[in-house]
Short mmCIF file of C-alpha atoms in Angstrom, two decimals:
data_model
loop_
_atom_site.label_atom_id
_atom_site.label_comp_id
_atom_site.label_asym_id
_atom_site.label_seq_id
_atom_site.Cartn_x
_atom_site.Cartn_y
_atom_site.Cartn_z
CA MET A 1 -15.28 13.44 5.71
CA ASP A 2 -16.65 11.70 8.79
CA SER A 3 -14.23 8.92 9.79
CA SER A 4 -17.21 6.63 10.38
CA GLU A 5 -18.19 6.75 6.72
CA VAL A 6 -16.48 4.26 4.45
CA PRO A 7 -15.89 5.95 1.08
CA LYS A 8 -16.22 4.12 -2.20
CA PRO A 9 -13.16 3.31 -4.31
CA ALA A 10 -12.41 5.74 -7.10
CA THR A 11 -13.96 4.84 -10.42
CA ARG A 12 -10.72 3.79 -12.05
CA ASN A 13 -10.43 0.41 -13.75
CA ALA A 14 -7.56 -2.03 -13.42
CA GLN A 15 -6.35 -1.42 -16.97
CA ALA A 16 -6.01 2.31 -16.34
CA VAL A 17 -4.11 1.72 -13.10
CA ARG A 18 -1.78 -0.78 -14.82
CA ALA A 19 -1.09 1.61 -17.69
CA MET A 20 -0.40 4.49 -15.31
CA PHE A 21 2.19 2.51 -13.33
CA ASP A 22 3.74 1.04 -16.47
CA ARG A 23 4.44 4.58 -17.65
CA ILE A 24 6.10 5.79 -14.44
CA ALA A 25 7.96 2.56 -13.52
CA GLY A 26 11.40 3.79 -14.56
CA ARG A 27 11.29 6.85 -12.31
CA TYR A 28 8.97 5.53 -9.62
CA ASP A 29 11.56 4.89 -6.90
CA PHE A 30 13.34 8.20 -7.36
CA ALA A 31 10.03 10.06 -7.29
CA ASN A 32 8.91 8.24 -4.12
CA HIS A 33 12.09 9.00 -2.20
CA LEU A 34 12.10 12.63 -3.32
CA LEU A 35 8.43 13.43 -2.84
CA SER A 36 8.25 11.75 0.58
CA GLY A 37 11.38 13.53 1.75
CA GLY A 38 12.92 10.14 2.47
CA TRP A 39 10.20 9.24 5.00
CA ASP A 40 9.25 6.18 2.95
CA PHE A 41 12.31 4.37 4.33
CA TRP A 42 11.07 4.93 7.90
CA TRP A 43 7.55 3.82 7.04
CA ARG A 44 8.80 0.55 5.59
CA TYR A 45 11.08 0.04 8.60
CA ARG A 46 8.08 0.29 10.91
CA ALA A 47 6.13 -2.16 8.72
CA VAL A 48 8.93 -4.72 8.63
CA ARG A 49 9.44 -4.44 12.39
CA LEU A 50 5.81 -5.46 12.86
CA VAL A 51 6.02 -8.30 10.33
CA ARG A 52 9.09 -9.67 12.14
CA GLN A 53 7.08 -9.93 15.38
CA TRP A 54 4.70 -12.33 13.61
CA ARG A 55 7.57 -14.74 12.76
CA PRO A 56 6.45 -15.30 9.18
CA GLY A 57 7.08 -18.36 7.07
CA TYR A 58 5.22 -17.49 3.86
CA VAL A 59 4.51 -13.86 2.99
CA LEU A 60 2.52 -12.46 0.07
CA ASP A 61 3.14 -8.83 -0.83
CA LEU A 62 0.25 -7.39 -2.85
CA ALA A 63 0.66 -4.57 -5.36
CA THR A 64 4.39 -4.77 -4.72
CA GLY A 65 5.27 -2.17 -7.33
CA SER A 66 9.04 -1.84 -7.49
CA GLY A 67 9.31 -4.29 -4.59
CA ASP A 68 10.63 -2.06 -1.83
CA LEU A 69 8.56 -3.54 1.01
CA ALA A 70 9.01 -7.13 -0.19
CA LEU A 71 12.78 -6.63 -0.47
CA ALA A 72 12.92 -5.08 3.00
CA ILE A 73 11.17 -8.17 4.39
CA VAL A 74 13.54 -10.49 2.50
CA ASN A 75 16.58 -8.60 3.81
CA LYS A 76 15.44 -8.25 7.43
CA ILE A 77 13.61 -11.58 7.84
CA PRO A 78 15.71 -14.08 5.86
CA GLN A 79 13.69 -17.09 6.99
CA ALA A 80 10.56 -15.72 5.33
CA GLN A 81 9.63 -16.89 1.85
CA VAL A 82 8.26 -13.82 0.11
CA THR A 83 6.09 -13.85 -3.00
CA ALA A 84 5.22 -10.53 -4.63
CA ILE A 85 2.49 -9.71 -7.14
CA ASP A 86 1.50 -6.66 -9.13
CA LEU A 87 -0.66 -5.77 -12.12
CA SER A 88 2.19 -3.89 -13.80
CA SER A 89 4.80 -5.99 -15.57
CA GLU A 90 6.99 -2.90 -15.91
CA MET A 91 7.00 -2.35 -12.16
CA LEU A 92 7.79 -6.02 -11.58
CA ALA A 93 10.70 -5.74 -14.01
CA VAL A 94 12.12 -3.00 -11.77
CA ALA A 95 11.60 -5.20 -8.69
CA LYS A 96 13.40 -8.10 -10.34
CA ARG A 97 16.35 -5.91 -11.31
CA LYS A 98 16.62 -4.91 -7.65
CA GLY A 99 16.87 -8.56 -6.60
CA LEU A 100 13.31 -9.71 -5.92
CA THR A 101 13.03 -13.23 -7.33
CA SER A 102 9.56 -14.62 -6.62
CA VAL A 103 7.25 -12.28 -8.55
CA ARG A 104 4.26 -12.68 -10.83
CA VAL A 105 1.71 -10.55 -12.60
CA ALA A 106 -1.59 -10.98 -10.76
CA ASP A 107 -4.63 -9.07 -9.54
CA ALA A 108 -4.98 -8.77 -5.75
CA GLN A 109 -8.74 -8.90 -6.22
CA GLU A 110 -8.52 -12.36 -7.80
CA LEU A 111 -5.51 -14.08 -6.29
CA PRO A 112 -4.12 -17.13 -8.11
CA PHE A 113 -3.36 -19.00 -4.88
CA GLY A 114 -5.17 -21.70 -2.95
CA ASP A 115 -6.95 -21.19 0.35
CA GLN A 116 -4.72 -20.80 3.43
CA SER A 117 -1.47 -20.55 1.44
CA PHE A 118 0.25 -17.75 3.39
CA ASP A 119 0.98 -16.68 6.97
CA ILE A 120 1.05 -12.95 6.25
CA VAL A 121 -0.27 -10.63 3.56
CA THR A 122 1.24 -7.17 3.19
CA VAL A 123 0.32 -4.25 0.96
CA ALA A 124 2.09 -0.90 0.95
CA PHE A 125 0.46 2.03 -0.85
CA GLY A 126 -1.44 -0.36 -3.08
CA LEU A 127 -4.87 -1.13 -1.65
CA ARG A 128 -5.91 2.46 -2.33
CA ASN A 129 -5.41 1.95 -6.07
CA MET A 130 -7.61 -1.14 -6.30
CA THR A 131 -11.09 -0.86 -7.74
CA ASP A 132 -12.80 -2.94 -5.02
CA TRP A 133 -11.21 -2.73 -1.57
CA SER A 134 -13.62 -5.17 0.04
CA ARG A 135 -13.00 -7.81 -2.61
CA ALA A 136 -9.23 -7.47 -2.21
CA LEU A 137 -9.55 -7.84 1.57
CA ARG A 138 -11.75 -10.91 1.26
CA GLU A 139 -9.25 -12.48 -1.12
CA SER A 140 -6.46 -11.74 1.35
CA ALA A 141 -8.44 -13.41 4.13
CA ARG A 142 -9.11 -16.43 1.91
CA ILE A 143 -5.45 -17.17 1.19
CA LEU A 144 -4.34 -16.55 4.80
CA ARG A 145 -3.95 -19.46 7.19
CA ALA A 146 -5.90 -19.56 10.44
CA SER A 147 -4.96 -16.55 12.58
CA GLY A 148 -2.77 -15.21 9.77
CA HIS A 149 -1.95 -11.50 9.71
CA LEU A 150 -2.62 -8.64 7.32
CA LEU A 151 -0.52 -5.47 7.21
CA ILE A 152 -1.56 -2.38 5.27
CA LEU A 153 0.65 0.69 4.93
CA ASP A 154 -0.93 3.60 3.12
CA PHE A 155 -1.40 7.33 3.00
CA SER A 156 -4.01 9.02 5.16
CA MET A 157 -5.07 12.56 5.95
CA PRO A 158 -3.55 14.26 8.99
CA ARG A 159 -5.69 16.20 11.43
CA GLY A 160 -5.84 19.84 12.46
CA PHE A 161 -3.70 22.54 10.85
CA LEU A 162 -1.35 20.01 9.25
CA ARG A 163 -4.29 18.74 7.21
CA HIS A 164 -4.59 22.06 5.37
CA ILE A 165 -0.87 22.20 4.64
CA TYR A 166 -0.89 18.61 3.43
CA ARG A 167 -3.89 19.16 1.13
CA PHE A 168 -2.13 22.13 -0.45
CA TYR A 169 0.98 20.00 -1.00
CA LEU A 170 -1.04 17.09 -2.45
CA HIS A 171 -3.00 19.14 -4.94
CA ARG A 172 -0.75 22.08 -5.78
CA CYS A 173 2.87 21.05 -5.22
CA LEU A 174 3.17 17.27 -5.57
CA PRO A 175 1.72 16.91 -9.10
CA ARG A 176 4.02 19.61 -10.48
CA LEU A 177 7.12 18.21 -8.81
CA ALA A 178 6.22 14.68 -9.91
CA GLY A 179 5.62 15.90 -13.44
CA ILE A 180 9.17 17.26 -13.55
CA VAL A 181 10.64 14.03 -12.13
CA THR A 182 8.58 11.46 -14.02
CA GLY A 183 7.07 13.36 -16.93
CA GLU A 184 3.65 12.10 -15.80
CA GLN A 185 1.92 14.89 -13.90
CA THR A 186 -1.55 13.41 -14.45
CA ALA A 187 -0.61 10.24 -12.57
CA TYR A 188 0.15 12.29 -9.47
CA GLU A 189 -2.91 14.50 -9.86
CA TYR A 190 -4.84 11.26 -9.34
CA LEU A 191 -2.82 10.57 -6.17
CA GLY A 192 -4.23 13.45 -4.13
CA GLY A 193 -7.83 12.53 -4.82
CA SER A 194 -7.20 8.86 -4.13
CA ILE A 195 -5.71 9.67 -0.72
CA GLU A 196 -8.62 11.88 0.31
CA ASN A 197 -11.13 9.26 -0.82
CA PHE A 198 -9.39 6.37 0.97
CA PRO A 199 -10.85 5.20 4.31
CA SER A 200 -8.65 5.80 7.31
CA GLY A 201 -8.74 5.28 11.05
CA ARG A 202 -12.06 3.91 12.29
CA ALA A 203 -13.42 3.64 8.73
CA MET A 204 -10.56 1.36 7.69
CA ILE A 205 -10.87 -0.74 10.84
CA ASP A 206 -14.59 -1.21 10.10
CA LEU A 207 -13.77 -2.15 6.50
CA LEU A 208 -11.26 -4.77 7.69
CA GLU A 209 -13.56 -6.23 10.31
CA SER A 210 -16.44 -6.56 7.84
CA ASN A 211 -14.29 -8.41 5.30
CA GLY A 212 -12.77 -11.34 7.12
CA PHE A 213 -10.54 -9.81 9.78
CA ARG A 214 -10.60 -9.09 13.51
CA ALA A 215 -8.53 -7.20 16.10
CA ALA A 216 -7.70 -4.48 13.58
CA THR A 217 -5.47 -1.63 14.74
CA ALA A 218 -4.34 1.67 13.22
CA THR A 219 -1.04 3.40 14.00
CA ARG A 220 -0.61 6.92 12.62
CA LEU A 221 2.89 7.79 11.44
CA THR A 222 4.53 11.13 10.59
CA GLY A 223 1.67 13.20 11.92
CA GLY A 224 -0.96 11.03 10.25
CA ILE A 225 0.34 11.40 6.70
CA VAL A 226 0.66 7.60 6.68
CA THR A 227 -1.16 4.96 8.73
CA LEU A 228 -0.01 1.42 9.48
CA TYR A 229 -2.89 -1.03 9.88
CA SER A 230 -2.73 -4.59 11.14
CA ALA A 231 -5.39 -7.23 11.53
CA THR A 232 -5.78 -10.97 12.16
CA LYS A 233 -7.82 -13.36 10.05
CA ALA A 234 -11.20 -13.88 11.68
#
């Protein structure tokens, strides 16, 4: 896929996404740590290090899932007041058991917050699962204060020879391993396609800058398997 082409979100509705994550909530963390080879800890460390540079007061973590990124921000930036939302009540129940206190069921594409309510919006491995990326980004811009920051951490496709190895892992190995761990192989069969269809690099920067943001940057991590994006409200 040409990096200049912005793909369309997968045709998967919010109810299907919610049901999928409700089913895997109990084994989600274990599966993530295992299937990423523990790299997910490093990726969140890099994200939190960037958030700390912005000296946040109020942070909104979208599609928080089991709350790992939100909890990392709470633990490393104690002055920040972190609110976390997710469509899945089962995932939020896991986050609350882990110590995340300010959580609510909400759709990132229709945020229940007033204009300019937060300094920073973060989303880790969640934007990709939303049905309308542009709408979610515009909502994020709306609730950010002037010159507020957006951070996106998500999977991407590496380049060169590693790309072929990674595609084989995504489509042949990961679903089977995940099926053993979670009992939900179909949920992880969806993962590979969603990663390949998700905009990355220049395409993501263009998407950000056409939906309320400026000065967008992309930092490839772990050979490009994950990319960390940042942008400022326009």
